[in-house]
Amino acid sequence: MDGCFPPPKDKLIMQPESDFFSFPKMRWTVCHIRELMPTKQVSRGIGAPIPFTYAKDDNIDAITFQPLNSEQEMTWQESQSANYTDGILILHKGQIVYERYLGCLDKLGQHAAMSMTKSLTGLLAEILVAEGTLDENAKVTSIVPELKDSAFGTATVRQVMDMTTALDYSEDYADPNADIWIYSKAASPLPKPQGYDGPNGYLEYLQTVDKSGAHGDAFGYKTINTDALGWIIARTTGKNVAELLSERIWQKIGMEQDGYMTVDAKGMPFAGGGLSAGLHDLGRIGSLVLNKGKFEGQTLFPSEVVENIMAGGDKEVFAKAGYTTLPGGSYKSMWWIFHNANGAIAARGVHGQTIYIDPTAEMVIVRYSSFPSAKNSKIDPTSLPAYQAVAEYLMNKD
Amino acid sequence: MDGCFPPPKDKLIMQPESDFFSFPKMRWTVCHIRELMPTKQVSRGIGAPIPFTYAKDDNIDAITFQPLNSEQEMTWQESQSANYTDGILILHKGQIVYERYLGCLDKLGQHAAMSMTKSLTGLLAEILVAEGTLDENAKVTSIVPELKDSAFGTATVRQVMDMTTALDYSEDYADPNADIWIYSKAASPLPKPQGYDGPNGYLEYLQTVDKSGAHGDAFGYKTINTDALGWIIARTTGKNVAELLSERIWQKIGMEQDGYMTVDAKGMPFAGGGLSAGLHDLGRIGSLVLNKGKFEGQTLFPSEVVENIMAGGDKEVFAKAGYTTLPGGSYKSMWWIFHNANGAIAARGVHGQTIYIDPTAEMVIVRYSSFPSAKNSKIDPTSLPAYQAVAEYLMNKD
């Protein structure tokens, strides 16, 4: 995007998605999703932002940690490039102690949050549950009758929120007939190819999902649960997730920038992964959660919302999913619960996206990144122990 | 976009463009362009907006005027619905005296500016000329060599800015072989259909435009001039129009909201018509122009920029274009000059979009609308005399 327009062919990043999400093009794409796809605004409103205060501590760069499954120590600073970090922010007691922009991100940019979007959708649902407008024990079909004949119909709202639904749905990217590809075609905002007779949009797709097994038996990380939750939220409140995020969160905590969400061809926001937002603004979200719904003297939602999430989900059903870098963890309301000594939780997205919230260290870390592999299990070795090392450093400073 | 998702089929607004720009669907589309197409942010930055002060005057609703070619008087208030107004703002001496949101717009929304975008592109070019970084007498080919073999190559920058280029280009929407359709296909951000071998993007299209006649002879309102100017600006500054608008204007005058611009499949913003922005924020642009580049004590650009525009273009070449509702007018740097007693100028876009700037009355009117017909000649009869009547009312109040 500069005066050298048009860019040379090898630097042109365009549809289709298989091109723009390929590495290394992805390193640009994650900061420019809206230039490739239709999006819906998550409005911050028109008031003045509430600026952060700074208590910068450059000693953080030299903090060392031992990566998982490695004998060689690494510094915090070294972990930035190891993780293809695009932007990183550390808040301690609400103040910015560390902040770096690398890769495609700057302070006026927004970065793809990927599956961290799920945690915000889950937070909205948990708020509605705490306020009594959404019954976590209700069957989904009683709220969204259109889902009656799908696997979701017989699940409870809570099972959808915790992803313990029993879905006949494969995310095996190597299998060209996997459900993920049918889902992707349905979700694409581009006009459908001639002759296409599959589902159009998230909502039509969700109605086609069959059941496999018994709800509640196992955790299965499947994005379509979040899209179903987005529909449940929309039907409950009369507002889709983008609108509700704006009304309940974005307009309330002094955000610097609008966020935005990708949409399907019918305008439904992608509740399972469509958000892009600024680095500071995800820091504000982390602070809001750390402070259990309190922000600058206001109470946005009851503290039980965060207490429920932090209490975590069922560790046994989580263990069945076999996440080697998250032993003893759980998943609750679309947040990852580490069940570590500090009681840390996280919003996580592919390619290394994280909001890491440590209530004991009173610390929030936001990392945007574009790690070549989607799998967080490859990024966790140089990030999870790094977060813990920074937490310990900050606790010792107090 | 509400909890009744999915919307019933007759209320679904989707690609292709021929559907979403049809009336009455267009009445929704004009506030939701970004939900249908990829867009590029025009960032306001992250500072606090500078709020307007209010001096509301509800007597304005009762002001009467005589529509062009009509003997029946109409009130200002009646003109709102006659013009399918979505939002209207009147500033007098920098204060808001009148403001209404109707149709799809509200104070947190952005509306399609349509060809008002041209006036902002023209303003940027005029700023670069005044600052000496762009030579208005240079041949286009000396700045953008890729345009050497097109009609633009032999035109001067000034001829492009004033749309007096001689282009073999037809905008006859009734002719399926008209150039406008080839241009639209090139400009579409959607992946090209299989077998398509035409130009892809604004820049490839511009290189195919042939010459017809002599440059400088006549005014011809052709959007592709603005796209060529956008390219000239990008090559001159290293920034495309969206980036430069942000840097030079949006971040400087306390904007409430980001704007955004549609882009082609390669990410080039649509300099000729792609902007969407908030109502108040176009009011700030109007104030900036009215005050000849001064804003809250800062000087954003030399006063000669606006003085050059207000002086107007060649009335004789303009007259040849036959605009019946704009007798004695001219077009300069992509602004419409009325050459009336008050020295008014305007940014104008199809379906009734206007920033009307009256320096004598110290008045700016911004109207966003979704009039069923694209042609402003159908909207002018109930708007131009209305603007003049409000100007006279405000002058008499002083």
Short mmCIF file of N, CA, C and O in Angstrom, two decimals, chain B residues 178-277:
data_model
loop_
_atom_site.label_atom_id
_atom_site.label_comp_id
_atom_site.label_asym_id
_atom_site.label_seq_id
_atom_site.Cartn_x
_atom_site.Cartn_y
_atom_site.Cartn_z
N ALA B 178 -21.18 -0.09 -22.73
CA ALA B 178 -20.55 1.17 -22.32
C ALA B 178 -19.30 0.89 -21.49
O ALA B 178 -19.22 -0.13 -20.80
N ASP B 179 -18.37 1.83 -21.56
CA ASP B 179 -17.10 1.66 -20.83
C ASP B 179 -17.31 1.50 -19.33
O ASP B 179 -16.54 0.82 -18.65
N ILE B 180 -18.34 2.15 -18.81
CA ILE B 180 -18.60 2.09 -17.37
C ILE B 180 -18.70 0.65 -16.88
O ILE B 180 -18.28 0.31 -15.77
N TRP B 181 -19.22 -0.24 -17.72
CA TRP B 181 -19.37 -1.63 -17.29
C TRP B 181 -18.05 -2.38 -17.28
O TRP B 181 -17.79 -3.22 -16.41
N ILE B 182 -17.18 -2.05 -18.24
CA ILE B 182 -15.85 -2.66 -18.27
C ILE B 182 -15.06 -2.18 -17.04
O ILE B 182 -14.40 -2.96 -16.35
N TYR B 183 -15.21 -0.87 -16.78
CA TYR B 183 -14.58 -0.25 -15.62
C TYR B 183 -15.08 -0.91 -14.32
O TYR B 183 -14.29 -1.25 -13.43
N SER B 184 -16.40 -1.11 -14.22
CA SER B 184 -16.97 -1.70 -13.00
C SER B 184 -16.44 -3.11 -12.77
O SER B 184 -16.15 -3.49 -11.64
N LYS B 185 -16.33 -3.87 -13.85
CA LYS B 185 -15.80 -5.23 -13.71
C LYS B 185 -14.35 -5.20 -13.25
O LYS B 185 -13.93 -5.99 -12.42
N ALA B 186 -13.58 -4.27 -13.82
CA ALA B 186 -12.17 -4.15 -13.43
C ALA B 186 -12.06 -3.75 -11.96
O ALA B 186 -11.21 -4.24 -11.22
N ALA B 187 -12.96 -2.86 -11.53
CA ALA B 187 -12.87 -2.27 -10.19
C ALA B 187 -13.38 -3.20 -9.10
O ALA B 187 -13.04 -3.03 -7.93
N SER B 188 -14.19 -4.17 -9.46
CA SER B 188 -14.80 -5.03 -8.43
C SER B 188 -13.75 -5.72 -7.58
O SER B 188 -12.79 -6.28 -8.09
N PRO B 189 -13.94 -5.71 -6.25
CA PRO B 189 -13.00 -6.39 -5.37
C PRO B 189 -13.21 -7.90 -5.34
O PRO B 189 -12.40 -8.62 -4.77
N LEU B 190 -14.29 -8.37 -5.94
CA LEU B 190 -14.55 -9.82 -5.94
C LEU B 190 -13.58 -10.51 -6.90
O LEU B 190 -13.13 -9.91 -7.87
N PRO B 191 -13.25 -11.78 -6.62
CA PRO B 191 -12.40 -12.51 -7.57
C PRO B 191 -13.04 -12.48 -8.96
O PRO B 191 -14.26 -12.55 -9.09
N LYS B 192 -12.22 -12.35 -9.98
CA LYS B 192 -12.74 -12.27 -11.35
C LYS B 192 -13.32 -13.62 -11.77
O LYS B 192 -12.81 -14.67 -11.38
N PRO B 193 -14.40 -13.58 -12.57
CA PRO B 193 -14.98 -14.85 -13.05
C PRO B 193 -13.97 -15.61 -13.92
O PRO B 193 -13.10 -15.00 -14.54
N GLN B 194 -14.14 -16.93 -13.94
CA GLN B 194 -13.24 -17.75 -14.75
C GLN B 194 -13.32 -17.29 -16.21
O GLN B 194 -14.40 -16.98 -16.70
N GLY B 195 -12.19 -17.24 -16.86
CA GLY B 195 -12.15 -16.83 -18.27
C GLY B 195 -12.05 -15.33 -18.46
O GLY B 195 -11.84 -14.87 -19.58
N TYR B 196 -12.20 -14.55 -17.38
CA TYR B 196 -12.11 -13.09 -17.48
C TYR B 196 -10.69 -12.70 -17.87
O TYR B 196 -9.73 -13.13 -17.23
N ASP B 197 -10.56 -11.90 -18.94
CA ASP B 197 -9.20 -11.49 -19.30
C ASP B 197 -9.08 -9.98 -19.45
O ASP B 197 -8.16 -9.47 -20.08
N GLY B 198 -10.02 -9.28 -18.85
CA GLY B 198 -9.95 -7.81 -18.88
C GLY B 198 -9.03 -7.28 -17.79
O GLY B 198 -8.38 -8.04 -17.09
N PRO B 199 -9.00 -5.96 -17.67
CA PRO B 199 -8.13 -5.35 -16.65
C PRO B 199 -8.61 -5.68 -15.24
O PRO B 199 -9.81 -5.83 -15.00
N ASN B 200 -7.67 -5.80 -14.30
CA ASN B 200 -7.99 -6.08 -12.90
C ASN B 200 -7.54 -4.90 -12.05
O ASN B 200 -6.35 -4.69 -11.85
N GLY B 201 -8.52 -4.12 -11.58
CA GLY B 201 -8.20 -3.00 -10.70
C GLY B 201 -8.23 -1.67 -11.44
O GLY B 201 -8.19 -1.61 -12.67
N TYR B 202 -8.31 -0.60 -10.65
CA TYR B 202 -8.39 0.75 -11.23
C TYR B 202 -7.19 1.04 -12.11
O TYR B 202 -7.32 1.59 -13.20
N LEU B 203 -6.00 0.65 -11.65
CA LEU B 203 -4.79 1.09 -12.34
C LEU B 203 -4.64 0.39 -13.68
O LEU B 203 -4.25 1.01 -14.67
N GLU B 204 -4.97 -0.89 -13.74
CA GLU B 204 -4.91 -1.57 -15.04
C GLU B 204 -5.96 -0.99 -15.99
O GLU B 204 -5.70 -0.83 -17.18
N TYR B 205 -7.14 -0.67 -15.45
CA TYR B 205 -8.18 -0.11 -16.33
C TYR B 205 -7.74 1.23 -16.93
O TYR B 205 -7.91 1.47 -18.13
N LEU B 206 -7.21 2.10 -16.08
CA LEU B 206 -6.86 3.46 -16.53
C LEU B 206 -5.91 3.43 -17.72
O LEU B 206 -5.96 4.29 -18.60
N GLN B 207 -5.05 2.41 -17.75
CA GLN B 207 -4.05 2.30 -18.83
C GLN B 207 -4.69 1.97 -20.18
O GLN B 207 -4.05 2.08 -21.22
N THR B 208 -5.97 1.55 -20.16
CA THR B 208 -6.64 1.15 -21.40
C THR B 208 -7.49 2.26 -22.02
O THR B 208 -8.08 2.07 -23.08
N VAL B 209 -7.57 3.41 -21.32
CA VAL B 209 -8.50 4.46 -21.78
C VAL B 209 -7.91 5.24 -22.96
O VAL B 209 -6.81 5.80 -22.86
N ASP B 210 -8.65 5.28 -24.09
CA ASP B 210 -8.18 6.00 -25.27
C ASP B 210 -8.61 7.47 -25.23
O ASP B 210 -9.52 7.84 -24.50
N LYS B 211 -7.96 8.24 -26.08
CA LYS B 211 -8.24 9.66 -26.16
C LYS B 211 -9.31 9.90 -27.23
O LYS B 211 -9.39 9.17 -28.22
N SER B 212 -10.13 10.92 -27.00
CA SER B 212 -11.12 11.30 -27.99
C SER B 212 -11.29 12.81 -27.92
O SER B 212 -11.88 13.33 -26.97
N GLY B 213 -10.73 13.53 -28.91
CA GLY B 213 -10.80 15.00 -28.89
C GLY B 213 -9.54 15.60 -28.32
O GLY B 213 -8.49 14.94 -28.25
N ALA B 214 -9.67 16.86 -27.90
CA ALA B 214 -8.50 17.61 -27.40
C ALA B 214 -8.67 17.90 -25.92
O ALA B 214 -9.73 18.37 -25.50
N HIS B 215 -7.63 17.63 -25.14
CA HIS B 215 -7.67 17.97 -23.72
C HIS B 215 -7.92 19.46 -23.53
O HIS B 215 -7.39 20.28 -24.29
N GLY B 216 -8.70 19.80 -22.54
CA GLY B 216 -8.90 21.21 -22.19
C GLY B 216 -10.12 21.85 -22.84
O GLY B 216 -10.55 22.92 -22.44
N ASP B 217 -10.70 21.16 -23.83
CA ASP B 217 -11.81 21.76 -24.58
C ASP B 217 -13.12 21.79 -23.82
O ASP B 217 -13.91 22.73 -23.98
N ALA B 218 -13.39 20.72 -23.07
CA ALA B 218 -14.71 20.64 -22.44
C ALA B 218 -14.62 19.92 -21.11
O ALA B 218 -13.76 19.05 -20.91
N PHE B 219 -15.52 20.31 -20.23
CA PHE B 219 -15.68 19.59 -18.98
C PHE B 219 -16.46 18.32 -19.25
O PHE B 219 -17.48 18.34 -19.93
N GLY B 220 -15.95 17.20 -18.77
CA GLY B 220 -16.70 15.95 -18.89
C GLY B 220 -16.61 15.21 -17.57
O GLY B 220 -15.52 14.80 -17.16
N TYR B 221 -17.74 15.06 -16.91
CA TYR B 221 -17.73 14.49 -15.55
C TYR B 221 -17.53 12.99 -15.65
O TYR B 221 -18.48 12.23 -15.85
N LYS B 222 -16.29 12.55 -15.52
CA LYS B 222 -15.93 11.14 -15.65
C LYS B 222 -15.08 10.71 -14.46
O LYS B 222 -13.97 11.22 -14.26
N THR B 223 -15.64 9.77 -13.72
CA THR B 223 -15.03 9.32 -12.45
C THR B 223 -13.59 8.87 -12.62
O THR B 223 -12.77 9.04 -11.70
N ILE B 224 -13.27 8.31 -13.77
CA ILE B 224 -11.92 7.78 -13.95
C ILE B 224 -10.83 8.85 -13.85
O ILE B 224 -9.69 8.55 -13.55
N ASN B 225 -11.21 10.13 -14.08
CA ASN B 225 -10.24 11.20 -13.83
C ASN B 225 -9.77 11.18 -12.37
O ASN B 225 -8.59 11.39 -12.09
N THR B 226 -10.71 10.93 -11.46
CA THR B 226 -10.34 10.96 -10.04
C THR B 226 -9.49 9.75 -9.69
O THR B 226 -8.58 9.85 -8.86
N ASP B 227 -9.78 8.62 -10.32
CA ASP B 227 -8.93 7.45 -10.06
C ASP B 227 -7.51 7.70 -10.58
O ASP B 227 -6.54 7.31 -9.93
N ALA B 228 -7.43 8.37 -11.73
CA ALA B 228 -6.10 8.73 -12.25
C ALA B 228 -5.41 9.70 -11.28
O ALA B 228 -4.21 9.57 -10.99
N LEU B 229 -6.18 10.65 -10.75
CA LEU B 229 -5.61 11.60 -9.79
C LEU B 229 -5.15 10.88 -8.52
O LEU B 229 -4.11 11.22 -7.94
N GLY B 230 -5.93 9.87 -8.10
CA GLY B 230 -5.53 9.08 -6.94
C GLY B 230 -4.18 8.40 -7.15
O GLY B 230 -3.34 8.34 -6.25
N TRP B 231 -3.99 7.93 -8.37
CA TRP B 231 -2.70 7.29 -8.70
C TRP B 231 -1.57 8.33 -8.70
O TRP B 231 -0.48 8.10 -8.17
N ILE B 232 -1.85 9.49 -9.28
CA ILE B 232 -0.85 10.58 -9.30
C ILE B 232 -0.46 10.95 -7.87
O ILE B 232 0.72 11.11 -7.55
N ILE B 233 -1.46 11.06 -7.00
CA ILE B 233 -1.20 11.40 -5.60
C ILE B 233 -0.37 10.32 -4.91
O ILE B 233 0.58 10.60 -4.18
N ALA B 234 -0.72 9.05 -5.18
CA ALA B 234 0.00 7.94 -4.54
C ALA B 234 1.46 7.92 -4.98
O ALA B 234 2.38 7.73 -4.18
N ARG B 235 1.67 8.15 -6.29
CA ARG B 235 3.04 8.13 -6.79
C ARG B 235 3.84 9.32 -6.27
O ARG B 235 5.03 9.23 -6.01
N THR B 236 3.15 10.46 -6.07
CA THR B 236 3.83 11.67 -5.61
C THR B 236 4.21 11.59 -4.13
O THR B 236 5.28 12.05 -3.72
N THR B 237 3.33 11.00 -3.34
CA THR B 237 3.53 11.05 -1.88
C THR B 237 3.98 9.73 -1.28
O THR B 237 4.37 9.69 -0.11
N GLY B 238 3.86 8.63 -2.05
CA GLY B 238 4.14 7.32 -1.47
C GLY B 238 3.00 6.81 -0.61
O GLY B 238 3.15 5.80 0.08
N LYS B 239 1.86 7.49 -0.66
CA LYS B 239 0.70 7.06 0.14
C LYS B 239 -0.54 7.08 -0.73
O LYS B 239 -0.75 8.02 -1.51
N ASN B 240 -1.37 6.07 -0.58
CA ASN B 240 -2.61 6.11 -1.34
C ASN B 240 -3.58 7.09 -0.68
O ASN B 240 -3.31 7.63 0.40
N VAL B 241 -4.69 7.35 -1.36
CA VAL B 241 -5.60 8.42 -0.92
C VAL B 241 -6.14 8.16 0.49
O VAL B 241 -6.26 9.09 1.30
N ALA B 242 -6.43 6.90 0.82
CA ALA B 242 -6.95 6.60 2.16
C ALA B 242 -5.91 6.94 3.23
O ALA B 242 -6.23 7.52 4.28
N GLU B 243 -4.67 6.58 2.96
CA GLU B 243 -3.60 6.86 3.92
C GLU B 243 -3.34 8.36 4.05
O GLU B 243 -3.14 8.88 5.14
N LEU B 244 -3.35 9.05 2.90
CA LEU B 244 -3.06 10.48 2.93
C LEU B 244 -4.21 11.27 3.56
O LEU B 244 -3.98 12.24 4.30
N LEU B 245 -5.44 10.85 3.29
CA LEU B 245 -6.59 11.49 3.93
C LEU B 245 -6.49 11.37 5.45
O LEU B 245 -6.80 12.31 6.18
N SER B 246 -6.08 10.19 5.90
CA SER B 246 -5.92 9.99 7.34
C SER B 246 -4.84 10.92 7.88
O SER B 246 -5.05 11.65 8.86
N GLU B 247 -3.69 10.90 7.23
CA GLU B 247 -2.52 11.64 7.74
C GLU B 247 -2.72 13.16 7.69
O GLU B 247 -2.37 13.86 8.63
N ARG B 248 -3.30 13.64 6.59
CA ARG B 248 -3.39 15.09 6.39
C ARG B 248 -4.67 15.70 6.95
O ARG B 248 -4.71 16.88 7.25
N ILE B 249 -5.75 14.94 6.99
CA ILE B 249 -7.05 15.51 7.38
C ILE B 249 -7.62 14.79 8.60
O ILE B 249 -7.87 15.41 9.64
N TRP B 250 -7.86 13.48 8.49
CA TRP B 250 -8.64 12.77 9.51
C TRP B 250 -7.99 12.85 10.90
O TRP B 250 -8.68 12.94 11.91
N GLN B 251 -6.64 12.78 10.93
CA GLN B 251 -5.96 12.82 12.22
C GLN B 251 -5.74 14.23 12.75
O GLN B 251 -5.20 14.40 13.84
N LYS B 252 -6.19 15.24 11.97
CA LYS B 252 -5.82 16.61 12.33
C LYS B 252 -6.98 17.46 12.84
O LYS B 252 -6.74 18.56 13.37
N ILE B 253 -8.22 17.03 12.62
CA ILE B 253 -9.32 17.96 12.93
C ILE B 253 -10.33 17.35 13.90
O ILE B 253 -11.53 17.63 13.83
N GLY B 254 -9.81 16.55 14.83
CA GLY B 254 -10.65 16.08 15.94
C GLY B 254 -11.83 15.22 15.51
O GLY B 254 -12.90 15.27 16.11
N MET B 255 -11.62 14.42 14.47
CA MET B 255 -12.71 13.58 13.95
C MET B 255 -13.25 12.66 15.04
O MET B 255 -12.52 12.17 15.89
N GLU B 256 -14.55 12.41 14.98
CA GLU B 256 -15.19 11.51 15.94
C GLU B 256 -15.00 10.04 15.56
O GLU B 256 -14.97 9.17 16.42
N GLN B 257 -14.97 9.79 14.25
CA GLN B 257 -14.96 8.41 13.79
C GLN B 257 -13.95 8.23 12.67
O GLN B 257 -13.70 9.15 11.89
N ASP B 258 -13.42 7.01 12.56
CA ASP B 258 -12.69 6.66 11.35
C ASP B 258 -13.64 6.76 10.16
O ASP B 258 -14.84 6.53 10.29
N GLY B 259 -13.07 7.10 9.01
CA GLY B 259 -13.79 6.88 7.76
C GLY B 259 -13.28 5.59 7.16
O GLY B 259 -12.42 4.91 7.73
N TYR B 260 -13.79 5.23 6.00
CA TYR B 260 -13.21 4.09 5.29
C TYR B 260 -13.47 4.23 3.81
O TYR B 260 -14.34 5.00 3.39
N MET B 261 -12.67 3.53 3.01
CA MET B 261 -12.82 3.58 1.55
C MET B 261 -12.89 2.16 1.00
O MET B 261 -12.15 1.28 1.44
N THR B 262 -13.74 1.96 0.01
CA THR B 262 -13.74 0.68 -0.68
C THR B 262 -12.45 0.55 -1.49
O THR B 262 -11.81 1.56 -1.81
N VAL B 263 -12.07 -0.68 -1.78
CA VAL B 263 -10.83 -0.94 -2.51
C VAL B 263 -11.11 -1.92 -3.65
O VAL B 263 -12.10 -2.65 -3.62
N ASP B 264 -10.22 -1.92 -4.64
CA ASP B 264 -10.31 -2.94 -5.68
C ASP B 264 -9.65 -4.23 -5.18
O ASP B 264 -9.20 -4.30 -4.02
N ALA B 265 -9.59 -5.24 -6.03
CA ALA B 265 -9.08 -6.54 -5.57
C ALA B 265 -7.60 -6.50 -5.19
O ALA B 265 -7.11 -7.40 -4.54
N LYS B 266 -6.92 -5.42 -5.60
CA LYS B 266 -5.50 -5.30 -5.26
C LYS B 266 -5.26 -4.33 -4.11
O LYS B 266 -4.11 -4.01 -3.79
N GLY B 267 -6.35 -3.80 -3.54
CA GLY B 267 -6.20 -2.96 -2.36
C GLY B 267 -6.11 -1.47 -2.65
O GLY B 267 -5.87 -0.67 -1.75
N MET B 268 -6.30 -1.05 -3.91
CA MET B 268 -6.24 0.39 -4.23
C MET B 268 -7.57 1.02 -3.85
O MET B 268 -8.63 0.58 -4.29
N PRO B 269 -7.56 2.07 -3.04
CA PRO B 269 -8.83 2.71 -2.65
C PRO B 269 -9.48 3.40 -3.86
O PRO B 269 -8.79 3.89 -4.76
N PHE B 270 -10.81 3.44 -3.81
CA PHE B 270 -11.61 4.03 -4.88
C PHE B 270 -11.66 5.55 -4.68
O PHE B 270 -12.54 6.07 -4.01
N ALA B 271 -10.68 6.24 -5.27
CA ALA B 271 -10.54 7.69 -5.10
C ALA B 271 -11.73 8.45 -5.67
O ALA B 271 -12.02 9.57 -5.26
N GLY B 272 -12.43 7.84 -6.61
CA GLY B 272 -13.55 8.52 -7.28
C GLY B 272 -14.88 8.39 -6.59
O GLY B 272 -15.86 9.01 -7.02
N GLY B 273 -14.97 7.57 -5.53
CA GLY B 273 -16.29 7.43 -4.91
C GLY B 273 -16.38 6.48 -3.74
O GLY B 273 -17.47 6.13 -3.33
N GLY B 274 -15.25 6.06 -3.16
CA GLY B 274 -15.30 4.95 -2.21
C GLY B 274 -15.43 5.30 -0.75
O GLY B 274 -15.52 4.41 0.09
N LEU B 275 -15.49 6.60 -0.39
CA LEU B 275 -15.47 6.97 1.03
C LEU B 275 -16.82 6.79 1.72
O LEU B 275 -17.87 7.09 1.13
N SER B 276 -16.78 6.30 2.95
CA SER B 276 -17.91 6.40 3.87
C SER B 276 -17.41 7.11 5.12
O SER B 276 -16.27 6.88 5.55
N ALA B 277 -18.26 7.97 5.71
CA ALA B 277 -17.83 8.74 6.88
C ALA B 277 -19.05 9.17 7.68
O ALA B 277 -20.19 9.11 7.19
#
